[in-house]
Short mmCIF file of C-alpha atoms and ligand atoms in Angstrom, two decimals:
data_model
loop_
_atom_site.label_atom_id
_atom_site.label_comp_id
_atom_site.label_asym_id
_atom_site.label_seq_id
_atom_site.Cartn_x
_atom_site.Cartn_y
_atom_site.Cartn_z
CA MET M 1 -9.32 30.68 -16.95
CA ALA M 2 -11.01 28.31 -19.41
CA PRO M 3 -10.94 24.55 -18.94
CA SER M 4 -8.51 22.61 -21.09
CA ALA M 5 -9.83 21.22 -24.34
CA ALA M 6 -9.68 17.48 -25.06
CA ARG M 7 -6.09 16.63 -25.98
CA THR M 8 -4.49 13.91 -28.04
CA ALA M 9 -1.07 12.27 -27.63
CA ASN M 10 2.02 14.43 -27.03
CA GLN M 11 0.11 17.63 -26.51
CA ARG M 12 1.67 20.15 -24.22
CA ILE M 13 0.49 22.75 -21.73
CA VAL M 14 2.99 25.45 -20.78
CA ILE M 15 2.70 27.29 -17.45
CA GLU M 16 5.09 30.21 -16.91
CA ASN M 17 5.89 33.47 -15.08
CA CYS M 18 5.05 31.90 -11.70
CA ALA M 19 6.84 31.06 -8.47
CA ILE M 20 7.32 27.29 -8.18
CA ALA M 21 7.91 25.17 -5.08
CA THR M 22 8.85 21.75 -6.43
CA VAL M 23 9.07 19.97 -3.02
CA ASP M 24 11.79 17.77 -4.54
CA ALA M 25 14.52 16.25 -2.34
CA ASN M 26 16.41 19.58 -2.25
CA ASP M 27 13.32 21.77 -1.83
CA THR M 28 14.16 23.44 -5.16
CA GLU M 29 12.18 26.65 -5.71
CA TYR M 30 12.02 29.17 -8.54
CA ALA M 31 11.03 32.80 -7.95
CA SER M 32 9.93 32.94 -11.59
CA GLY M 33 9.81 29.69 -13.47
CA HIS M 34 8.01 27.46 -15.93
CA LEU M 35 6.49 24.01 -16.00
CA VAL M 36 5.58 21.97 -19.08
CA ILE M 37 2.93 19.25 -19.02
CA ALA M 38 3.04 16.64 -21.80
CA ASP M 39 -0.02 14.40 -21.74
CA ASN M 40 -0.35 13.21 -18.13
CA ARG M 41 3.30 13.80 -17.12
CA ILE M 42 5.49 16.72 -16.12
CA GLU M 43 7.97 17.13 -18.97
CA SER M 44 10.11 19.89 -17.53
CA VAL M 45 10.23 22.37 -14.68
CA GLY M 46 12.79 25.12 -14.23
CA ALA M 47 13.73 28.78 -13.93
CA GLY M 48 12.64 31.47 -16.39
CA LYS M 49 10.51 30.98 -19.48
CA ALA M 50 9.74 27.59 -21.02
CA PRO M 51 12.16 26.40 -23.72
CA GLU M 52 11.49 27.88 -27.18
CA GLY M 53 10.32 25.76 -30.07
CA LEU M 54 8.13 23.29 -28.17
CA GLU M 55 5.74 21.56 -30.53
CA ASN M 56 2.07 20.79 -30.01
CA VAL M 57 1.54 23.47 -27.36
CA VAL M 58 -2.26 23.50 -27.01
CA ARG M 59 -2.34 25.95 -24.15
CA ARG M 60 -0.02 28.56 -22.66
CA ILE M 61 -0.86 29.86 -19.16
CA ASP M 62 0.60 33.16 -17.97
CA ALA M 63 0.62 32.41 -14.24
CA THR M 64 1.91 35.79 -13.06
CA GLY M 65 1.06 36.31 -9.36
CA HIS M 66 0.81 32.58 -8.68
CA LEU M 67 2.70 29.91 -6.77
CA VAL M 68 2.67 26.47 -8.39
CA THR M 69 3.02 23.48 -6.06
CA PRO M 70 2.40 19.75 -6.28
CA GLY M 71 -1.29 18.96 -5.71
CA LEU M 72 -2.20 18.39 -2.08
CA ILE M 73 -2.54 14.75 -0.99
CA ASN M 74 -5.02 13.72 1.67
CA THR M 75 -4.10 10.54 3.53
CA HIS M 76 -6.98 10.02 5.96
CA HIS M 77 -10.71 10.71 5.62
CA HIS M 78 -14.17 9.19 6.05
CA PHE M 79 -16.28 10.55 3.20
CA TYR M 80 -19.63 9.33 4.55
CA GLN M 81 -19.34 11.75 7.48
CA TRP M 82 -20.06 14.67 5.12
CA ILE M 83 -23.75 14.09 5.83
CA THR M 84 -23.31 13.96 9.64
CA ARG M 85 -21.32 17.15 10.15
CA GLY M 86 -21.96 19.45 13.08
CA LEU M 87 -23.22 16.75 15.47
CA ALA M 88 -21.88 15.74 18.91
CA THR M 89 -19.71 18.83 18.76
CA ASP M 90 -18.54 18.78 22.38
CA HIS M 91 -17.56 15.10 22.79
CA ASN M 92 -14.26 13.27 23.01
CA LEU M 93 -13.55 10.40 20.58
CA PHE M 94 -15.25 7.47 22.37
CA ASN M 95 -18.35 9.47 23.38
CA TRP M 96 -18.56 10.99 19.89
CA LEU M 97 -18.36 7.53 18.27
CA VAL M 98 -21.02 6.09 20.57
CA ALA M 99 -23.29 9.07 19.80
CA LEU M 100 -22.90 8.70 16.03
CA TYR M 101 -22.65 4.92 15.36
CA PRO M 102 -26.45 4.41 15.33
CA THR M 103 -26.86 7.11 12.65
CA TRP M 104 -23.90 5.92 10.58
CA ALA M 105 -25.26 2.36 10.61
CA ARG M 106 -28.21 3.63 8.49
CA ILE M 107 -26.27 4.85 5.47
CA ASP M 108 -27.01 3.41 2.05
CA GLU M 109 -25.42 3.60 -1.39
CA GLN M 110 -27.22 6.78 -2.44
CA MET M 111 -26.14 8.57 0.75
CA GLY M 112 -22.60 7.24 0.40
CA TYR M 113 -22.37 8.56 -3.15
CA ALA M 114 -23.62 12.05 -2.26
CA ALA M 115 -21.37 12.25 0.81
CA ALA M 116 -18.35 11.16 -1.25
CA GLN M 117 -19.13 13.87 -3.81
CA GLY M 118 -19.34 16.46 -1.03
CA SER M 119 -16.10 15.39 0.64
CA LEU M 120 -14.20 15.11 -2.63
CA GLY M 121 -15.60 18.36 -4.03
CA MET M 122 -14.60 20.42 -1.01
CA MET M 123 -11.06 19.03 -1.04
CA ALA M 124 -10.58 19.29 -4.82
CA ARG M 125 -11.75 22.91 -4.87
CA GLY M 126 -9.05 23.63 -2.31
CA GLY M 127 -6.13 22.07 -4.18
CA VAL M 128 -6.33 18.37 -3.30
CA THR M 129 -5.42 16.20 -6.30
CA THR M 130 -5.13 12.82 -4.52
CA ALA M 131 -7.73 11.79 -1.96
CA MET M 132 -8.35 8.74 0.18
CA ASP M 133 -11.42 7.41 1.91
CA HIS M 134 -11.18 5.04 4.88
CA HIS M 135 -14.66 3.56 4.66
CA TYR M 136 -15.57 1.03 7.34
CA VAL M 137 -19.38 1.23 7.73
CA TYR M 138 -21.07 -1.40 5.56
CA PRO M 139 -24.63 -1.94 6.90
CA LYS M 140 -26.50 -5.03 5.66
CA ASP M 141 -28.38 -4.38 2.39
CA SER M 142 -26.77 -0.95 1.93
CA GLY M 143 -25.86 -1.63 -1.71
CA ASP M 144 -22.47 -1.19 -3.36
CA LEU M 145 -20.99 1.52 -1.13
CA SER M 146 -17.39 0.98 -2.31
CA GLY M 147 -18.48 1.18 -5.95
CA ALA M 148 -20.44 4.39 -5.31
CA ILE M 149 -17.47 6.07 -3.61
CA ILE M 150 -15.06 5.09 -6.39
CA LYS M 151 -17.56 6.33 -9.01
CA ALA M 152 -17.73 9.74 -7.30
CA ALA M 153 -13.91 10.09 -7.33
CA SER M 154 -13.63 8.92 -10.90
CA GLU M 155 -16.33 11.31 -12.17
CA MET M 156 -14.62 14.23 -10.45
CA GLY M 157 -11.22 13.24 -11.86
CA VAL M 158 -9.45 13.06 -8.47
CA ARG M 159 -6.70 10.45 -7.97
CA PHE M 160 -8.00 8.14 -5.27
CA THR M 161 -7.22 5.42 -2.74
CA LEU M 162 -10.14 3.57 -1.19
CA ALA M 163 -9.08 2.07 2.14
CA ARG M 164 -11.67 -0.72 2.41
CA GLY M 165 -12.37 -0.67 6.12
CA SER M 166 -14.22 -3.08 8.35
CA MET M 167 -15.40 -3.63 11.94
CA ASP M 168 -16.10 -7.01 13.58
CA ARG M 169 -15.62 -6.30 17.32
CA SER M 170 -18.93 -4.98 18.63
CA GLU M 171 -20.22 -4.39 22.16
CA LYS M 172 -20.85 -8.10 22.76
CA ASP M 173 -17.11 -8.76 22.20
CA GLY M 174 -15.93 -5.83 24.33
CA GLY M 175 -15.72 -3.42 21.37
CA LEU M 176 -17.20 0.05 20.98
CA PRO M 177 -19.62 -0.20 18.01
CA PRO M 178 -23.17 -1.56 18.51
CA ASP M 179 -23.72 -5.18 17.37
CA PHE M 180 -25.81 -4.14 14.33
CA ALA M 181 -23.02 -1.93 12.92
CA VAL M 182 -20.40 -4.62 12.28
CA GLU M 183 -19.61 -7.32 9.72
CA THR M 184 -18.43 -10.87 10.40
CA LEU M 185 -14.71 -11.67 10.18
CA GLU M 186 -15.23 -13.87 7.11
CA GLY M 187 -17.63 -11.40 5.47
CA ALA M 188 -15.27 -8.46 5.94
CA LEU M 189 -12.26 -10.33 4.54
CA ALA M 190 -14.16 -11.67 1.52
CA ALA M 191 -15.66 -8.26 0.67
CA THR M 192 -12.26 -6.59 1.04
CA GLU M 193 -10.61 -9.08 -1.29
CA GLU M 194 -13.39 -8.63 -3.83
CA THR M 195 -12.98 -4.83 -3.71
CA VAL M 196 -9.21 -5.10 -4.29
CA ARG M 197 -9.65 -7.53 -7.19
CA LYS M 198 -12.33 -5.38 -8.81
CA HIS M 199 -10.90 -1.89 -8.37
CA HIS M 200 -7.16 -1.82 -7.51
CA ASP M 201 -4.91 -0.56 -10.30
CA ALA M 202 -1.17 -1.07 -9.68
CA SER M 203 0.03 0.92 -12.71
CA PHE M 204 2.27 4.02 -12.50
CA ASP M 205 -0.51 6.43 -13.42
CA ALA M 206 -3.33 4.61 -11.58
CA MET M 207 -6.33 6.79 -10.74
CA THR M 208 -7.82 4.21 -8.32
CA GLN M 209 -6.08 2.08 -5.72
CA VAL M 210 -7.43 0.01 -2.83
CA ALA M 211 -5.93 -0.65 0.60
CA VAL M 212 -6.94 -3.15 3.32
CA ALA M 213 -8.12 -1.14 6.33
CA PRO M 214 -9.74 -2.68 9.45
CA CYS M 215 -10.94 0.29 11.48
CA SER M 216 -9.20 0.41 14.90
CA PRO M 217 -8.11 -1.80 17.82
CA PHE M 218 -11.38 -1.12 19.67
CA SER M 219 -13.68 -2.04 16.77
CA VAL M 220 -11.78 -4.91 15.14
CA SER M 221 -10.84 -8.42 16.34
CA THR M 222 -7.20 -9.46 16.63
CA GLU M 223 -7.95 -12.11 14.03
CA LEU M 224 -9.23 -9.52 11.52
CA LEU M 225 -6.05 -7.48 11.97
CA LYS M 226 -3.85 -10.55 11.47
CA GLN M 227 -5.77 -11.99 8.53
CA GLY M 228 -6.25 -8.52 7.02
CA ALA M 229 -2.48 -8.00 7.01
CA GLU M 230 -1.96 -11.41 5.39
CA LEU M 231 -4.60 -10.61 2.77
CA ALA M 232 -3.03 -7.24 1.90
CA ARG M 233 0.43 -8.81 1.50
CA ARG M 234 -0.93 -11.67 -0.59
CA LEU M 235 -2.68 -9.16 -2.89
CA GLY M 236 0.23 -6.67 -2.91
CA VAL M 237 -1.74 -3.68 -1.59
CA ARG M 238 -1.20 -1.31 1.31
CA LEU M 239 -2.57 -1.49 4.87
CA HIS M 240 -4.25 1.33 6.76
CA THR M 241 -5.90 1.76 10.17
CA HIS M 242 -6.34 4.14 13.11
CA GLY M 243 -3.71 3.94 15.86
CA SER M 244 -2.76 5.58 19.17
CA GLU M 245 -5.44 8.24 18.81
CA THR M 246 -6.48 8.77 22.44
CA VAL M 247 -5.58 7.87 26.04
CA GLU M 248 -8.79 5.82 26.16
CA GLU M 249 -7.55 3.67 23.25
CA GLU M 250 -4.24 3.17 25.03
CA GLN M 251 -6.09 2.04 28.18
CA PHE M 252 -8.32 -0.26 26.10
CA CYS M 253 -5.27 -1.97 24.55
CA LYS M 254 -3.51 -2.34 27.89
CA GLU M 255 -6.60 -3.85 29.53
CA LEU M 256 -7.52 -6.23 26.70
CA PHE M 257 -4.15 -7.13 25.21
CA GLY M 258 -1.70 -6.32 28.02
CA MET M 259 0.27 -3.88 25.88
CA GLY M 260 0.06 -0.44 24.26
CA PRO M 261 -1.26 0.08 20.70
CA THR M 262 2.11 0.10 18.89
CA ASP M 263 3.24 -3.19 20.49
CA TYR M 264 -0.20 -4.64 19.73
CA PHE M 265 0.06 -3.58 16.08
CA GLU M 266 3.55 -5.07 15.84
CA SER M 267 2.27 -8.37 17.29
CA THR M 268 -0.45 -8.54 14.62
CA GLY M 269 1.78 -7.75 11.62
CA TRP M 270 0.77 -4.10 11.42
CA LEU M 271 4.12 -2.32 11.34
CA GLY M 272 5.92 -2.12 8.00
CA GLU M 273 6.70 0.07 5.02
CA ASP M 274 3.40 -0.98 3.42
CA VAL M 275 1.39 0.34 6.42
CA TRP M 276 0.21 3.84 7.25
CA MET M 277 -1.76 4.73 10.34
CA ALA M 278 -3.99 7.69 11.20
CA HIS M 279 -3.26 9.93 14.23
CA CYS M 280 -0.44 8.28 16.26
CA VAL M 281 -0.94 10.92 18.96
CA HIS M 282 0.04 8.91 22.03
CA MET M 283 3.45 7.58 21.05
CA ASN M 284 6.44 7.23 23.40
CA ASP M 285 10.06 7.26 22.20
CA SER M 286 10.14 3.51 21.62
CA ASP M 287 6.88 3.65 19.59
CA ILE M 288 8.38 6.35 17.34
CA GLU M 289 11.57 4.29 17.03
CA ALA M 290 9.50 1.24 15.99
CA PHE M 291 7.71 3.28 13.29
CA ALA M 292 11.04 4.66 12.03
CA ARG M 293 12.73 1.23 12.03
CA THR M 294 9.87 -0.35 10.08
CA ARG M 295 9.16 2.72 7.88
CA THR M 296 5.51 2.69 9.00
CA GLY M 297 3.76 5.87 7.82
CA VAL M 298 1.59 8.32 9.75
CA ALA M 299 -1.44 10.37 8.65
CA HIS M 300 -1.32 13.44 10.90
CA CYS M 301 -4.81 14.97 11.42
CA PRO M 302 -4.30 18.05 13.63
CA SER M 303 -7.79 19.59 13.29
CA SER M 304 -9.61 16.37 14.11
CA ASN M 305 -7.25 15.71 17.04
CA ALA M 306 -8.08 19.19 18.37
CA ARG M 307 -11.85 18.84 17.74
CA LEU M 308 -11.95 15.55 19.73
CA ALA M 309 -9.43 16.71 22.38
CA ALA M 310 -7.19 13.75 21.47
CA GLY M 311 -3.84 15.51 21.97
CA ILE M 312 -0.89 16.62 19.84
CA ALA M 313 1.03 14.08 17.74
CA ARG M 314 4.83 14.38 18.04
CA VAL M 315 5.35 15.16 14.36
CA PRO M 316 8.71 16.98 14.70
CA ASP M 317 10.11 13.97 16.61
CA MET M 318 8.70 11.58 14.01
CA LEU M 319 10.30 13.54 11.15
CA LYS M 320 13.62 13.66 13.00
CA ALA M 321 13.49 9.88 13.46
CA GLY M 322 12.71 9.34 9.75
CA VAL M 323 9.04 8.37 9.99
CA PRO M 324 7.10 9.14 6.75
CA VAL M 325 4.31 11.60 7.67
CA GLY M 326 1.41 12.88 5.54
CA LEU M 327 -1.64 14.98 6.42
CA GLY M 328 -5.27 14.01 6.82
CA VAL M 329 -8.52 15.94 6.98
CA ASP M 330 -10.07 12.95 8.84
CA GLY M 331 -13.84 12.51 8.61
CA THR M 332 -15.81 15.74 8.46
CA ALA M 333 -17.91 14.80 11.50
CA SER M 334 -14.73 15.66 13.43
CA ASN M 335 -13.39 18.34 11.07
CA GLU M 336 -16.30 20.21 9.55
CA SER M 337 -14.14 22.35 7.23
CA GLY M 338 -13.17 19.35 5.10
CA GLU M 339 -10.24 21.24 3.58
CA LEU M 340 -6.62 20.14 3.52
CA HIS M 341 -5.18 23.67 3.53
CA THR M 342 -6.48 23.95 7.11
CA GLU M 343 -4.30 20.94 7.98
CA LEU M 344 -1.13 22.54 6.55
CA ARG M 345 -1.74 25.55 8.73
CA ASN M 346 -2.86 23.63 11.80
CA ALA M 347 0.03 21.14 11.55
CA LEU M 348 2.33 24.13 11.73
CA LEU M 349 0.51 25.95 14.53
CA ILE M 350 -0.61 23.05 16.73
CA ASN M 351 2.84 21.44 16.79
CA ARG M 352 4.22 24.76 18.01
CA LEU M 353 1.72 24.65 20.88
CA ASN M 354 3.15 21.39 22.17
CA PRO M 355 4.91 22.44 25.40
CA VAL M 356 7.91 20.19 24.66
CA HIS M 357 9.00 22.59 21.88
CA ARG M 358 10.72 25.85 22.80
CA GLU M 359 10.95 27.20 19.27
CA ALA M 360 9.36 26.66 15.85
CA ALA M 361 8.58 22.95 15.76
CA LEU M 362 7.74 22.94 12.05
CA ASN M 363 8.27 25.58 9.37
CA ALA M 364 6.16 26.49 6.32
CA ARG M 365 8.20 24.34 3.93
CA GLN M 366 7.94 21.31 6.20
CA ALA M 367 4.17 21.82 6.39
CA LEU M 368 3.90 21.99 2.59
CA ARG M 369 6.04 18.84 2.34
CA LEU M 370 3.72 17.00 4.78
CA GLY M 371 0.74 17.90 2.57
CA THR M 372 2.40 16.83 -0.70
CA TYR M 373 5.48 14.58 -0.80
CA GLY M 374 4.83 13.17 2.69
CA GLY M 375 1.34 12.16 1.59
CA ALA M 376 2.72 10.47 -1.53
CA GLN M 377 5.15 8.51 0.67
CA VAL M 378 2.50 7.17 3.02
CA LEU M 379 0.25 6.20 0.09
CA GLY M 380 3.19 4.36 -1.49
CA ARG M 381 3.27 6.67 -4.53
CA ALA M 382 6.34 8.85 -3.97
CA SER M 383 7.88 7.86 -7.32
CA GLN M 384 4.74 9.05 -9.14
CA ILE M 385 3.30 12.11 -7.34
CA GLY M 386 4.02 14.54 -4.47
CA SER M 387 6.73 16.70 -6.10
CA LEU M 388 7.15 18.62 -9.35
CA GLU M 389 9.86 16.73 -11.25
CA ALA M 390 10.24 15.70 -14.88
CA GLY M 391 8.68 12.28 -15.47
CA LYS M 392 6.24 12.44 -12.57
CA LEU M 393 2.48 12.66 -13.06
CA ALA M 394 1.06 16.11 -13.77
CA ASP M 395 -0.84 16.71 -10.50
CA LEU M 396 -0.36 20.36 -9.59
CA VAL M 397 -2.05 23.52 -8.35
CA LEU M 398 -1.84 27.21 -9.30
CA TRP M 399 -2.42 29.23 -6.11
CA LYS M 400 -3.33 32.90 -6.64
CA LEU M 401 -1.25 34.96 -4.22
CA ASP M 402 -1.60 38.50 -5.60
CA THR M 403 -4.95 39.39 -4.04
CA LEU M 404 -5.81 41.21 -0.80
CA ALA M 405 -5.38 38.00 1.21
CA HIS M 406 -1.68 37.41 0.39
CA ALA M 407 -0.14 40.17 -1.77
CA SER M 408 1.74 41.85 1.09
CA ILE M 409 3.63 38.66 2.06
CA ALA M 410 6.89 38.46 0.10
CA ASP M 411 7.61 34.74 0.36
CA PRO M 412 5.02 32.67 -1.55
CA VAL M 413 5.36 29.47 0.53
CA THR M 414 4.96 31.49 3.73
CA ALA M 415 1.90 33.19 2.20
CA LEU M 416 0.38 29.85 1.24
CA VAL M 417 0.88 28.09 4.59
CA PHE M 418 0.60 30.91 7.16
CA GLY M 419 -2.05 32.87 5.27
CA ALA M 420 -5.72 32.29 4.53
CA ALA M 421 -6.67 29.48 2.14
CA ALA M 422 -5.46 30.83 -1.22
CA PRO M 423 -7.73 30.90 -4.27
CA VAL M 424 -7.06 27.98 -6.64
CA THR M 425 -6.92 29.38 -10.17
CA ALA M 426 -6.31 25.96 -11.67
CA SER M 427 -5.75 22.43 -10.46
CA PHE M 428 -4.55 19.62 -12.72
CA VAL M 429 -4.78 15.87 -12.08
CA ASN M 430 -3.08 13.48 -14.50
CA GLY M 431 -2.63 16.44 -16.87
CA LYS M 432 -6.34 17.30 -16.90
CA GLN M 433 -7.71 20.47 -15.35
CA ILE M 434 -10.40 19.75 -12.73
CA VAL M 435 -10.69 23.17 -11.02
CA ALA M 436 -10.86 26.68 -12.50
CA ASP M 437 -11.14 29.78 -10.32
CA ASN M 438 -12.16 27.74 -7.25
CA ARG M 439 -14.98 25.93 -9.09
CA LEU M 440 -15.12 22.26 -9.98
CA LEU M 441 -15.10 21.74 -13.74
CA THR M 442 -16.02 18.08 -13.94
CA VAL M 443 -19.22 18.05 -11.88
CA ASP M 444 -22.10 20.37 -10.98
CA GLU M 445 -21.07 21.79 -7.62
CA ASP M 446 -24.45 23.33 -6.83
CA ALA M 447 -26.24 20.05 -7.56
CA ILE M 448 -23.84 18.32 -5.15
CA ALA M 449 -24.59 20.91 -2.45
CA ARG M 450 -28.33 20.19 -2.85
CA SER M 451 -27.98 16.40 -2.86
CA THR M 452 -25.73 16.39 0.22
CA ARG M 453 -28.27 18.52 2.09
CA ASP M 454 -31.12 16.22 1.00
CA GLU M 455 -29.23 13.04 1.92
CA ALA M 456 -28.19 14.48 5.30
CA GLN M 457 -31.86 15.22 6.02
CA ARG M 458 -32.96 11.76 4.84
CA LEU M 459 -30.35 10.08 7.05
CA ALA M 460 -31.38 12.18 10.07
CA ARG M 461 -35.05 11.21 9.49
CA ILE M 462 -34.26 7.49 9.20
CA ALA M 463 -32.00 7.60 12.28
CA ALA M 464 -34.69 9.40 14.31
CA GLN M 465 -37.15 6.58 13.53
CA GLY M 466 -34.74 4.22 15.36
ZN1 LIG L 501 -10.38 8.58 11.13
#
């Protein structure tokens, strides 16, 4: 399928003869339907052929054999880890972090840019239309890492949230990271504010947003959490961090603060409808109730939790309680595949493995909702993306389900979630096509593969020199 030509105002793209899963509030689906894109918005979606007599149709796509869904939304990632994949493969979280911090503390702008391209490219090829990067490693004299990451997303045409992370609690203050890997409290806050002011776009169709994102209770001071929350609310942006990932983190919080992670977050201003947190594996009933009461969101990262032996988040209980839940790849040093489809499938399968559930804990449609509308909710963009509805932004994917991999499964949503990763025939972001036949259209994928290999080797060399 050819890429879309440059379009002017009020030009339409018609997609028809496909199954459609809208993921709207009623889970409306069409066995054979149509969808019309006008500029960067969805103009209509419904059963059967597109309405006759539409003007300015620049492209008509016969999507026979396809399922059309909202684009996948990734809600937790660390792009820089693309160039440290496949290391410390048999460690739990704390040991893995301690093994990798010294290498990560050597990254520079050029490495950050290549790693962001790699992370974004792998996700976009697999149907992700909105990505996020929780970046918290800012070594001295490493250049403009935030700017490089945002540039990579913007060149690829992926909708993007940069969660500007930070760490200021190092070993000398009882934290986990080495002293040379952290910023000062004042430095982290000032740089975060500057990043928000420079890059955050609050408009309906924003392609770039910024969130305030101190890294975790064991790498950040209480003061940075408190002042970070105040900063985010003063600037009107969202808050993101890691929470309740492992038993070791729970012990750390109890020893240092005399309470578990959720109570600690509440005491520092970190529960609220403008907050989303990665993992939330070790949550008791009252923690889940606190998240539901405050509408705090969760980025569920099942593959990373499995890779680091962290445990199984209680996603079915969270959904029942009304907690907004999205999916996250997490950094690719703890999830080497880097694809979000894997998380749809693993969310479904891993939650069924939790011994507290006697029957299907999640079904295919719930998994698809986690990866689309749920992601939009936790990023604060549910009115704009995450479902296929007239007036929303045209972020959508055409999954090819009539090949050997899926053709014998009758239900398209079951095929997509239970089956192998489906080929992406086309992916649109903001009405523009960025993927055709599983290849990125906006950037040179092979050049990115080479530069990520080169930068991974350069980082390994520098780290080995100590
Ligand atoms: Zn993470």
